[in-house]
mmCIF file of C-alpha atoms in Angstrom:
data_model
loop_
_atom_site.group_PDB
_atom_site.id
_atom_site.type_symbol
_atom_site.label_atom_id
_atom_site.label_comp_id
_atom_site.label_asym_id
_atom_site.label_seq_id
_atom_site.Cartn_x
_atom_site.Cartn_y
_atom_site.Cartn_z
ATOM 1 C CA MET A 1 -17.774 7.589 1.536
ATOM 2 C CA ARG A 2 -18.410 9.919 4.440
ATOM 3 C CA ILE A 3 -17.360 13.548 3.918
ATOM 4 C CA GLU A 4 -16.312 15.729 6.868
ATOM 5 C CA ILE A 5 -15.649 19.444 6.433
ATOM 6 C CA MET A 6 -13.401 21.215 8.947
ATOM 7 C CA GLU A 7 -12.894 24.990 8.974
ATOM 8 C CA LYS A 8 -10.123 27.145 10.398
ATOM 9 C CA ASN A 9 -10.279 30.940 10.416
ATOM 10 C CA CYS A 10 -13.267 30.835 8.066
ATOM 11 C CA LYS A 11 -16.898 29.766 7.818
ATOM 12 C CA ALA A 12 -17.978 27.720 4.801
ATOM 13 C CA SER A 13 -21.230 28.896 3.266
ATOM 14 C CA ASP A 14 -24.019 26.412 2.552
ATOM 15 C CA LYS A 15 -23.289 26.874 -1.150
ATOM 16 C CA LEU A 16 -19.612 25.965 -0.694
ATOM 17 C CA VAL A 17 -20.498 22.940 1.454
ATOM 18 C CA GLY A 18 -22.920 21.760 -1.242
ATOM 19 C CA ILE A 19 -20.325 22.132 -3.996
ATOM 20 C CA VAL A 20 -17.652 20.380 -1.931
ATOM 21 C CA GLU A 21 -19.963 17.463 -1.149
ATOM 22 C CA LYS A 22 -21.120 17.163 -4.771
ATOM 23 C CA LYS A 23 -17.630 17.247 -6.311
ATOM 24 C CA ILE A 24 -15.953 15.050 -3.726
ATOM 25 C CA GLY A 25 -18.915 12.696 -3.887
ATOM 26 C CA LYS A 26 -17.747 11.760 -7.382
ATOM 27 C CA LEU A 27 -14.787 10.003 -5.730
ATOM 28 C CA ASP A 28 -17.283 7.431 -4.384
ATOM 29 C CA LYS A 29 -16.484 5.461 -7.514
ATOM 30 C CA TYR A 30 -13.100 4.599 -5.942
ATOM 31 C CA PHE A 31 -13.923 4.178 -2.249
ATOM 32 C CA ASP A 32 -16.258 2.031 -0.155
ATOM 33 C CA GLU A 33 -18.860 3.454 2.206
ATOM 34 C CA ASP A 34 -16.620 3.051 5.267
ATOM 35 C CA SER A 35 -14.028 5.459 3.823
ATOM 36 C CA VAL A 36 -13.776 8.959 5.291
ATOM 37 C CA CYS A 37 -12.834 12.088 3.358
ATOM 38 C CA THR A 38 -11.852 15.054 5.515
ATOM 39 C CA VAL A 39 -11.764 18.460 3.838
ATOM 40 C CA TYR A 40 -9.853 21.146 5.728
ATOM 41 C CA LEU A 41 -10.684 24.689 4.662
ATOM 42 C CA LYS A 42 -8.187 27.157 6.125
ATOM 43 C CA GLN A 43 -8.011 30.899 5.683
ATOM 44 C CA GLU A 44 -4.371 32.002 5.936
ATOM 45 C CA GLY A 45 -4.214 35.756 5.547
ATOM 46 C CA LYS A 46 -5.497 36.569 2.079
ATOM 47 C CA SER A 47 -5.029 33.041 0.750
ATOM 48 C CA CYS A 48 -7.212 29.980 1.120
ATOM 49 C CA LYS A 49 -5.778 26.537 1.730
ATOM 50 C CA THR A 50 -7.729 23.369 1.015
ATOM 51 C CA GLU A 51 -6.486 20.005 2.263
ATOM 52 C CA LEU A 52 -8.170 16.750 1.284
ATOM 53 C CA THR A 53 -7.404 13.579 3.254
ATOM 54 C CA ILE A 54 -9.058 10.257 2.475
ATOM 55 C CA LEU A 55 -8.779 7.392 4.964
ATOM 56 C CA TYR A 56 -9.661 3.975 3.569
ATOM 57 C CA LYS A 57 -8.907 0.480 4.846
ATOM 58 C CA GLY A 58 -5.958 1.615 6.970
ATOM 59 C CA ASN A 59 -4.463 3.735 4.179
ATOM 60 C CA MET A 60 -4.440 7.437 3.452
ATOM 61 C CA ILE A 61 -4.314 9.671 0.380
ATOM 62 C CA ARG A 62 -3.732 13.391 0.841
ATOM 63 C CA ALA A 63 -3.422 16.488 -1.313
ATOM 64 C CA GLU A 64 -3.480 20.213 -0.669
ATOM 65 C CA VAL A 65 -3.687 23.402 -2.672
ATOM 66 C CA THR A 66 -3.493 27.086 -1.831
ATOM 67 C CA GLY A 67 -5.328 29.681 -3.855
ATOM 68 C CA GLU A 68 -7.450 32.783 -3.814
ATOM 69 C CA ASN A 69 -10.750 31.057 -3.012
ATOM 70 C CA PHE A 70 -12.073 27.698 -1.887
ATOM 71 C CA TYR A 71 -14.156 27.149 -5.026
ATOM 72 C CA ASP A 72 -11.075 27.134 -7.265
ATOM 73 C CA ASP A 73 -9.138 25.127 -4.667
ATOM 74 C CA ILE A 74 -11.664 22.273 -4.787
ATOM 75 C CA ASP A 75 -11.346 22.158 -8.574
ATOM 76 C CA ALA A 76 -7.541 22.043 -8.234
ATOM 77 C CA VAL A 77 -7.251 19.465 -5.427
ATOM 78 C CA LEU A 78 -9.483 16.789 -6.990
ATOM 79 C CA PRO A 79 -7.207 16.137 -9.988
ATOM 80 C CA LYS A 80 -4.271 15.853 -7.569
ATOM 81 C CA ILE A 81 -6.064 13.160 -5.559
ATOM 82 C CA GLU A 82 -7.140 11.271 -8.656
ATOM 83 C CA ASN A 83 -3.617 11.523 -10.030
ATOM 84 C CA GLN A 84 -2.285 9.869 -6.862
ATOM 85 C CA ILE A 85 -4.901 7.126 -7.130
ATOM 86 C CA TYR A 86 -3.895 6.350 -10.713
ATOM 87 C CA ARG A 87 -0.157 6.617 -10.056
ATOM 88 C CA HIS A 88 -0.513 3.893 -7.455
ATOM 89 C CA LYS A 89 -3.249 2.018 -9.281
ATOM 90 C CA SER A 90 -1.629 -1.415 -9.069
ATOM 91 C CA LYS A 91 -1.084 -1.152 -5.298
ATOM 92 C CA LEU A 92 -4.513 0.336 -4.587
ATOM 93 C CA GLU A 93 -6.697 -1.758 -6.864
ATOM 94 C CA SER A 94 -7.244 -4.483 -4.261
ATOM 95 C CA LYS A 95 -8.142 -1.930 -1.566
ATOM 96 C CA LEU A 96 -10.452 0.311 -3.569
ATOM 97 C CA LYS A 97 -13.970 -0.320 -4.737
ATOM 98 C CA LYS A 98 -14.415 -3.192 -7.153
ATOM 99 C CA ASP A 99 -14.272 -1.966 -10.778
ATOM 100 C CA ALA A 100 -13.076 1.493 -9.626
ATOM 101 C CA PHE A 101 -10.846 1.742 -12.678
ATOM 102 C CA TYR A 102 -13.383 0.363 -15.140
ATOM 103 C CA ASP A 103 -14.784 3.738 -16.243
ATOM 104 C CA LYS A 104 -12.788 6.699 -17.458
ATOM 105 C CA ARG A 105 -11.117 9.112 -15.092
ATOM 106 C CA LEU A 106 -13.220 11.801 -13.485
ATOM 107 C CA PHE A 107 -10.869 14.787 -13.371
ATOM 108 C CA LEU A 108 -7.828 14.087 -15.573
ATOM 109 C CA GLU A 109 -7.050 12.489 -18.899
ATOM 110 C CA GLU A 110 -4.964 9.281 -18.912
ATOM 111 C CA ALA A 111 -2.044 11.097 -20.546
ATOM 112 C CA ASP A 112 -1.813 13.518 -17.589
ATOM 113 C CA VAL A 113 -0.473 10.873 -15.188
ATOM 114 C CA PRO A 114 3.244 11.435 -14.603
ATOM 115 C CA VAL A 115 5.170 8.276 -13.818
ATOM 116 C CA GLY A 116 7.986 8.554 -11.319
ATOM 117 C CA LYS A 117 10.534 5.866 -10.734
ATOM 118 C CA LEU A 118 12.953 5.012 -7.983
ATOM 119 C CA VAL A 119 16.343 6.280 -9.128
ATOM 120 C CA ARG A 120 18.410 6.125 -5.953
ATOM 121 C CA THR A 121 18.567 4.175 -2.716
ATOM 122 C CA LYS A 122 20.407 5.562 0.254
ATOM 123 C CA THR A 123 21.335 3.971 3.578
ATOM 124 C CA PHE A 124 22.645 5.691 6.666
ATOM 125 C CA ALA A 125 23.104 5.093 10.372
ATOM 126 C CA LEU A 126 20.515 6.634 12.667
ATOM 127 C CA SER A 127 22.041 8.699 15.432
ATOM 128 C CA PRO A 128 20.287 9.050 18.783
ATOM 129 C CA MET A 129 19.579 12.736 19.400
ATOM 130 C CA THR A 130 16.993 15.152 20.709
ATOM 131 C CA THR A 131 14.449 16.815 18.468
ATOM 132 C CA GLU A 132 16.293 20.117 18.881
ATOM 133 C CA GLU A 133 19.541 18.537 17.680
ATOM 134 C CA ALA A 134 17.700 17.032 14.693
ATOM 135 C CA VAL A 135 16.333 20.481 13.789
ATOM 136 C CA GLU A 136 19.899 21.841 13.916
ATOM 137 C CA GLN A 137 21.042 19.042 11.573
ATOM 138 C CA LEU A 138 18.149 19.795 9.239
ATOM 139 C CA ASP A 139 19.249 23.416 9.095
ATOM 140 C CA LEU A 140 22.945 22.586 8.707
ATOM 141 C CA LEU A 141 22.328 20.129 5.865
ATOM 142 C CA GLY A 142 19.854 22.363 4.051
ATOM 143 C CA HIS A 143 17.511 19.408 3.416
ATOM 144 C CA SER A 144 13.722 19.463 3.529
ATOM 145 C CA PHE A 145 13.614 16.590 6.064
ATOM 146 C CA TYR A 146 15.876 14.755 8.495
ATOM 147 C CA ILE A 147 15.406 11.246 9.926
ATOM 148 C CA PHE A 148 16.768 10.511 13.387
ATOM 149 C CA GLN A 149 16.479 8.208 16.384
ATOM 150 C CA ASP A 150 14.887 9.881 19.401
ATOM 151 C CA ALA A 151 17.421 9.755 22.255
ATOM 152 C CA ASP A 152 14.697 9.261 24.901
ATOM 153 C CA THR A 153 12.521 6.614 23.212
ATOM 154 C CA ASN A 154 14.882 5.072 20.622
ATOM 155 C CA GLU A 155 12.027 5.451 18.108
ATOM 156 C CA VAL A 156 12.507 6.756 14.564
ATOM 157 C CA ARG A 157 11.352 10.354 14.056
ATOM 158 C CA VAL A 158 11.373 12.776 11.123
ATOM 159 C CA VAL A 159 11.679 16.538 11.278
ATOM 160 C CA TYR A 160 10.718 18.392 8.129
ATOM 161 C CA LEU A 161 10.659 21.918 6.765
ATOM 162 C CA ARG A 162 7.138 23.248 6.220
ATOM 163 C CA LYS A 163 6.215 25.607 3.388
ATOM 164 C CA ASN A 164 5.859 28.542 5.793
ATOM 165 C CA GLY A 165 9.429 28.042 7.086
ATOM 166 C CA ASP A 166 8.468 26.340 10.368
ATOM 167 C CA VAL A 167 9.581 22.824 11.249
ATOM 168 C CA GLY A 168 7.277 19.836 11.743
ATOM 169 C CA LEU A 169 7.859 16.565 13.589
ATOM 170 C CA ILE A 170 6.547 13.218 12.356
ATOM 171 C CA ILE A 171 6.099 10.474 14.946
ATOM 172 C CA PRO A 172 5.265 7.170 13.203
ATOM 173 C CA GLN A 173 2.708 4.861 14.803
ATOM 174 C CA LYS A 174 1.923 1.269 13.975
ATOM 175 C CA ALA A 175 -1.317 0.778 12.056
ATOM 176 C CA LYS A 176 -4.215 -0.494 14.118
#
């Protein structure tokens, strides 16, 4: 697995880069060589944010943590990623490295894996609207996201509330 480290508002020391590469390198047990792990290190005021995104065979796994320093963040984000891998073990097994689940877990104990289940299905009609109108609906409903049909393109879009209070827009694309 190839590891890429991106920095924003900070400069990673050689020591930090070495630790990141060593610890994330342990995830090689799950992923083939053509997989790419991107580590985003962002300084946001006094806090540090670490985002880990792994692209493999047209799929993606992502986790993020915010803390006081990047060293602790790396230790906190790895169990999150491994937890996602194990939660979706049956779906991922055919796409991950052969025998990836043969050995024990790297960062968490088996008992630490929470199991969620689908408890509700909802259907609704998509209304054509502008992004600005969708943001208004998001605010009026008090939800964390809102799905709508873009009035110009007729494509499905999602606006969502970010942790810092801003709003994001998701524009789905077909996999290549």
